[in-house]
């Protein structure tokens, strides 16, 4: 196992952007675990899987599925789904299906294996608690609900998605509730994770704080 910088936090806290920049700065690889959950949810939706389906049925639908990151693109069974997984609907279903044990079991080893040969910056909801409890460094990146909603609103608008600030706030609250109240691997702040509130910090400042702890 190589060095892992594990970063958890709620939706819209800036984890992806920060992790990507940090990985580049350090020469580490970036593991976007939200993209894995989004791609799996997309696959399951395409298979007509209902969120309430039992775990054995979901496990069966995941057999043989493979996800790769290639030049910053996300490939699902060889298809580039980078755009398809970024819609609000894809985010919603990623959150819904991520509560299923079959989905978390399927992705667990894939995530662990990412650190076998490369130093990585891994971000998600359970990097510090479940997937990499043995991580080299752990961070919990937070921001106010309003700040996170605004960030999500701007990101989606930039991609041409019609969304209001109110809808973005509802989406953030909805996902916070689901991601932190589920039974398996809920989002929580690990005791040994360094807490960073990014509400009033620039990207460079957040990265500066992280680097100061390495
Ligand atoms: O970070 P994101 O918005 O791309 O993640 C989409 C959803 O995937 C999120 O709402 C919950 C789930 N997820 C998870 O359960 N565990 C992770 N490590 C990463 C994401």
Short mmCIF file of C-alpha atoms in Angstrom, two decimals, residues 2-212:
data_model
loop_
_atom_site.label_atom_id
_atom_site.label_comp_id
_atom_site.label_asym_id
_atom_site.label_seq_id
_atom_site.Cartn_x
_atom_site.Cartn_y
_atom_site.Cartn_z
CA UNK A 2 1.36 3.42 -1.01
CA UNK A 3 0.68 6.75 0.70
CA UNK A 4 -2.99 7.76 0.80
CA UNK A 5 -4.29 11.24 1.53
CA UNK A 6 -7.92 10.56 2.41
CA UNK A 7 -10.44 13.39 2.19
CA UNK A 8 -14.08 13.11 3.22
CA UNK A 9 -16.84 15.65 3.48
CA UNK A 10 -20.36 16.52 2.43
CA UNK A 11 -21.61 17.23 -1.05
CA UNK A 12 -20.36 20.48 -2.56
CA UNK A 13 -17.54 21.10 -0.07
CA UNK A 14 -15.02 21.31 -2.94
CA UNK A 15 -13.41 17.91 -2.36
CA UNK A 16 -12.99 17.01 -6.04
CA UNK A 17 -11.47 20.30 -7.15
CA UNK A 18 -9.15 20.45 -4.14
CA UNK A 19 -8.13 16.80 -4.43
CA UNK A 20 -7.40 17.07 -8.13
CA UNK A 21 -5.20 20.14 -7.64
CA UNK A 22 -3.50 18.65 -4.61
CA UNK A 23 -2.74 15.40 -6.44
CA UNK A 24 -1.24 17.33 -9.34
CA UNK A 25 0.88 19.45 -7.02
CA UNK A 26 2.23 16.41 -5.16
CA UNK A 27 2.57 14.04 -8.12
CA UNK A 28 -0.03 11.71 -6.59
CA UNK A 29 -2.91 10.10 -8.49
CA UNK A 30 -6.42 11.36 -7.87
CA UNK A 31 -9.15 8.88 -6.91
CA UNK A 32 -12.62 10.36 -7.37
CA UNK A 33 -14.77 7.77 -5.60
CA UNK A 34 -17.96 9.77 -6.19
CA UNK A 35 -17.39 9.12 -9.91
CA UNK A 36 -17.31 5.38 -9.18
CA UNK A 37 -20.63 5.54 -7.33
CA UNK A 38 -22.12 7.72 -10.06
CA UNK A 39 -21.02 5.30 -12.82
CA UNK A 40 -22.40 2.28 -10.95
CA UNK A 41 -25.72 4.07 -10.37
CA UNK A 42 -25.89 4.93 -14.07
CA UNK A 43 -25.29 1.29 -14.97
CA UNK A 44 -27.96 0.08 -12.55
CA UNK A 45 -30.48 2.63 -13.80
CA UNK A 46 -29.85 1.58 -17.36
CA UNK A 47 -30.50 -2.01 -16.29
CA UNK A 48 -33.84 -0.88 -14.90
CA UNK A 49 -32.78 -1.67 -11.33
CA UNK A 50 -35.06 -0.21 -8.66
CA UNK A 51 -33.33 1.35 -5.64
CA UNK A 52 -35.26 -1.01 -3.40
CA UNK A 53 -33.94 -4.15 -5.15
CA UNK A 54 -32.40 -6.77 -2.86
CA UNK A 55 -28.60 -6.94 -2.61
CA UNK A 56 -28.19 -10.30 -4.42
CA UNK A 57 -30.05 -8.93 -7.43
CA UNK A 58 -27.86 -5.80 -7.48
CA UNK A 59 -24.70 -7.87 -7.06
CA UNK A 60 -25.76 -9.94 -10.06
CA UNK A 61 -26.21 -6.83 -12.18
CA UNK A 62 -22.71 -5.66 -11.24
CA UNK A 63 -20.94 -8.83 -12.29
CA UNK A 64 -18.38 -8.11 -14.99
CA UNK A 65 -18.87 -4.33 -14.81
CA UNK A 66 -15.62 -2.41 -15.08
CA UNK A 67 -14.84 1.25 -14.51
CA UNK A 68 -11.60 2.93 -15.57
CA UNK A 69 -10.19 6.42 -15.33
CA UNK A 70 -8.43 7.34 -18.53
CA UNK A 71 -6.89 10.79 -19.11
CA UNK A 72 -9.33 12.32 -16.65
CA UNK A 73 -12.30 10.61 -18.34
CA UNK A 74 -14.55 8.06 -16.63
CA UNK A 75 -15.12 4.89 -18.65
CA UNK A 76 -17.96 2.47 -17.85
CA UNK A 77 -17.49 -0.84 -19.67
CA UNK A 78 -15.40 1.04 -22.22
CA UNK A 79 -17.95 3.84 -22.74
CA UNK A 80 -17.04 7.43 -21.85
CA UNK A 81 -19.69 8.44 -19.28
CA UNK A 82 -17.85 11.51 -17.93
CA UNK A 83 -20.69 13.87 -18.79
CA UNK A 84 -23.60 11.48 -18.17
CA UNK A 85 -22.57 10.95 -14.53
CA UNK A 86 -22.45 14.67 -13.70
CA UNK A 87 -26.16 15.51 -13.94
CA UNK A 88 -28.18 16.21 -10.78
CA UNK A 89 -30.20 13.07 -11.48
CA UNK A 90 -27.00 10.97 -11.64
CA UNK A 91 -25.89 12.50 -8.33
CA UNK A 92 -29.23 11.71 -6.76
CA UNK A 93 -29.15 8.05 -7.84
CA UNK A 94 -25.50 7.73 -6.85
CA UNK A 95 -26.51 8.80 -3.36
CA UNK A 96 -29.50 6.42 -3.35
CA UNK A 97 -27.64 3.34 -4.64
CA UNK A 98 -24.57 4.05 -2.52
CA UNK A 99 -26.60 3.04 0.53
CA UNK A 100 -26.78 -0.54 -0.83
CA UNK A 101 -24.37 -3.07 0.62
CA UNK A 102 -23.90 -4.81 -2.75
CA UNK A 103 -22.74 -1.54 -4.31
CA UNK A 104 -20.33 -0.67 -1.48
CA UNK A 105 -18.92 -4.21 -1.42
CA UNK A 106 -18.39 -4.12 -5.17
CA UNK A 107 -16.46 -0.83 -5.03
CA UNK A 108 -14.47 -1.50 -1.86
CA UNK A 109 -11.62 -3.53 -3.38
CA UNK A 110 -11.48 -1.39 -6.52
CA UNK A 111 -10.81 1.62 -4.29
CA UNK A 112 -8.25 -0.20 -2.13
CA UNK A 113 -6.43 -1.44 -5.23
CA UNK A 114 -6.00 2.12 -6.48
CA UNK A 115 -3.37 2.62 -3.77
CA UNK A 116 -1.41 -0.55 -4.48
CA UNK A 117 1.05 0.98 -6.90
CA UNK A 118 0.58 4.76 -6.65
CA UNK A 119 0.43 7.41 -3.96
CA UNK A 120 -3.13 8.74 -4.13
CA UNK A 121 -5.43 11.52 -3.02
CA UNK A 122 -8.74 9.74 -2.44
CA UNK A 123 -11.92 11.71 -1.82
CA UNK A 124 -15.43 10.62 -0.94
CA UNK A 125 -17.62 9.93 2.07
CA UNK A 126 -15.91 6.97 3.76
CA UNK A 127 -12.27 7.28 2.71
CA UNK A 128 -11.04 8.14 6.23
CA UNK A 129 -13.36 5.75 8.06
CA UNK A 130 -13.88 2.57 6.02
CA UNK A 131 -11.85 2.31 2.83
CA UNK A 132 -8.54 3.76 4.05
CA UNK A 133 -8.71 3.80 7.86
CA UNK A 134 -4.92 3.33 7.62
CA UNK A 135 -4.43 6.41 5.39
CA UNK A 136 -1.18 8.38 5.65
CA UNK A 137 -3.12 11.66 6.23
CA UNK A 138 -6.83 12.26 6.80
CA UNK A 139 -8.92 15.39 6.28
CA UNK A 140 -12.56 16.30 6.68
CA UNK A 141 -13.45 19.13 4.32
CA UNK A 142 -16.58 21.04 5.27
CA UNK A 143 -18.36 24.27 4.33
CA UNK A 144 -21.67 25.90 5.22
CA UNK A 145 -24.81 24.53 3.57
CA UNK A 146 -25.33 27.82 1.71
CA UNK A 147 -21.71 27.93 0.55
CA UNK A 148 -21.92 24.36 -0.77
CA UNK A 149 -25.24 24.99 -2.50
CA UNK A 150 -23.81 28.06 -4.19
CA UNK A 151 -20.76 26.12 -5.36
CA UNK A 152 -22.94 23.33 -6.78
CA UNK A 153 -25.25 25.89 -8.41
CA UNK A 154 -22.32 27.61 -10.17
CA UNK A 155 -20.76 24.30 -11.26
CA UNK A 156 -24.01 23.01 -12.78
CA UNK A 157 -24.82 26.35 -14.41
CA UNK A 158 -21.39 26.37 -16.01
CA UNK A 159 -22.22 22.99 -17.56
CA UNK A 160 -25.47 24.41 -18.95
CA UNK A 161 -27.83 22.78 -16.40
CA UNK A 162 -30.95 24.80 -15.60
CA UNK A 163 -31.05 24.95 -11.82
CA UNK A 164 -32.02 27.58 -9.26
CA UNK A 165 -30.09 28.34 -6.10
CA UNK A 166 -33.05 27.00 -4.11
CA UNK A 167 -32.96 23.69 -5.98
CA UNK A 168 -29.22 23.40 -5.45
CA UNK A 169 -29.73 23.98 -1.72
CA UNK A 170 -32.44 21.30 -1.61
CA UNK A 171 -30.15 18.87 -3.44
CA UNK A 172 -27.31 19.52 -0.99
CA UNK A 173 -29.59 19.07 2.06
CA UNK A 174 -31.16 15.96 0.60
CA UNK A 175 -27.81 14.33 -0.04
CA UNK A 176 -26.41 15.35 3.36
CA UNK A 177 -29.33 13.62 5.03
CA UNK A 178 -29.10 10.44 2.94
CA UNK A 179 -25.30 10.15 2.94
CA UNK A 180 -24.94 10.70 6.67
CA UNK A 181 -27.93 8.69 7.90
CA UNK A 182 -27.50 5.46 5.97
CA UNK A 183 -26.63 2.29 7.89
CA UNK A 184 -23.50 1.32 5.98
CA UNK A 185 -20.45 3.59 5.86
CA UNK A 186 -22.31 6.83 6.59
CA UNK A 187 -20.50 10.13 6.15
CA UNK A 188 -18.94 11.07 9.46
CA UNK A 189 -15.90 12.89 10.66
CA UNK A 190 -13.19 10.45 11.71
CA UNK A 191 -11.65 11.32 15.07
CA UNK A 192 -8.18 11.43 13.56
CA UNK A 193 -9.16 13.53 10.52
CA UNK A 194 -8.06 17.17 10.40
CA UNK A 195 -11.13 19.38 10.10
CA UNK A 196 -11.09 22.19 7.53
CA UNK A 197 -13.95 24.63 7.07
CA UNK A 198 -13.54 25.99 3.55
CA UNK A 199 -16.51 28.38 3.62
CA UNK A 200 -14.35 31.50 3.65
CA UNK A 201 -11.18 30.08 2.13
CA UNK A 202 -9.96 30.21 -1.47
CA UNK A 203 -8.84 27.02 -3.23
CA UNK A 204 -5.20 27.99 -2.74
CA UNK A 205 -5.79 28.62 0.95
CA UNK A 206 -7.40 25.21 1.47
CA UNK A 207 -4.54 23.52 -0.36
CA UNK A 208 -2.10 25.53 1.74
CA UNK A 209 -3.74 24.28 4.94
CA UNK A 210 -3.62 20.67 3.72
CA UNK A 211 -0.01 20.91 2.60
CA UNK A 212 0.96 22.42 5.96
#
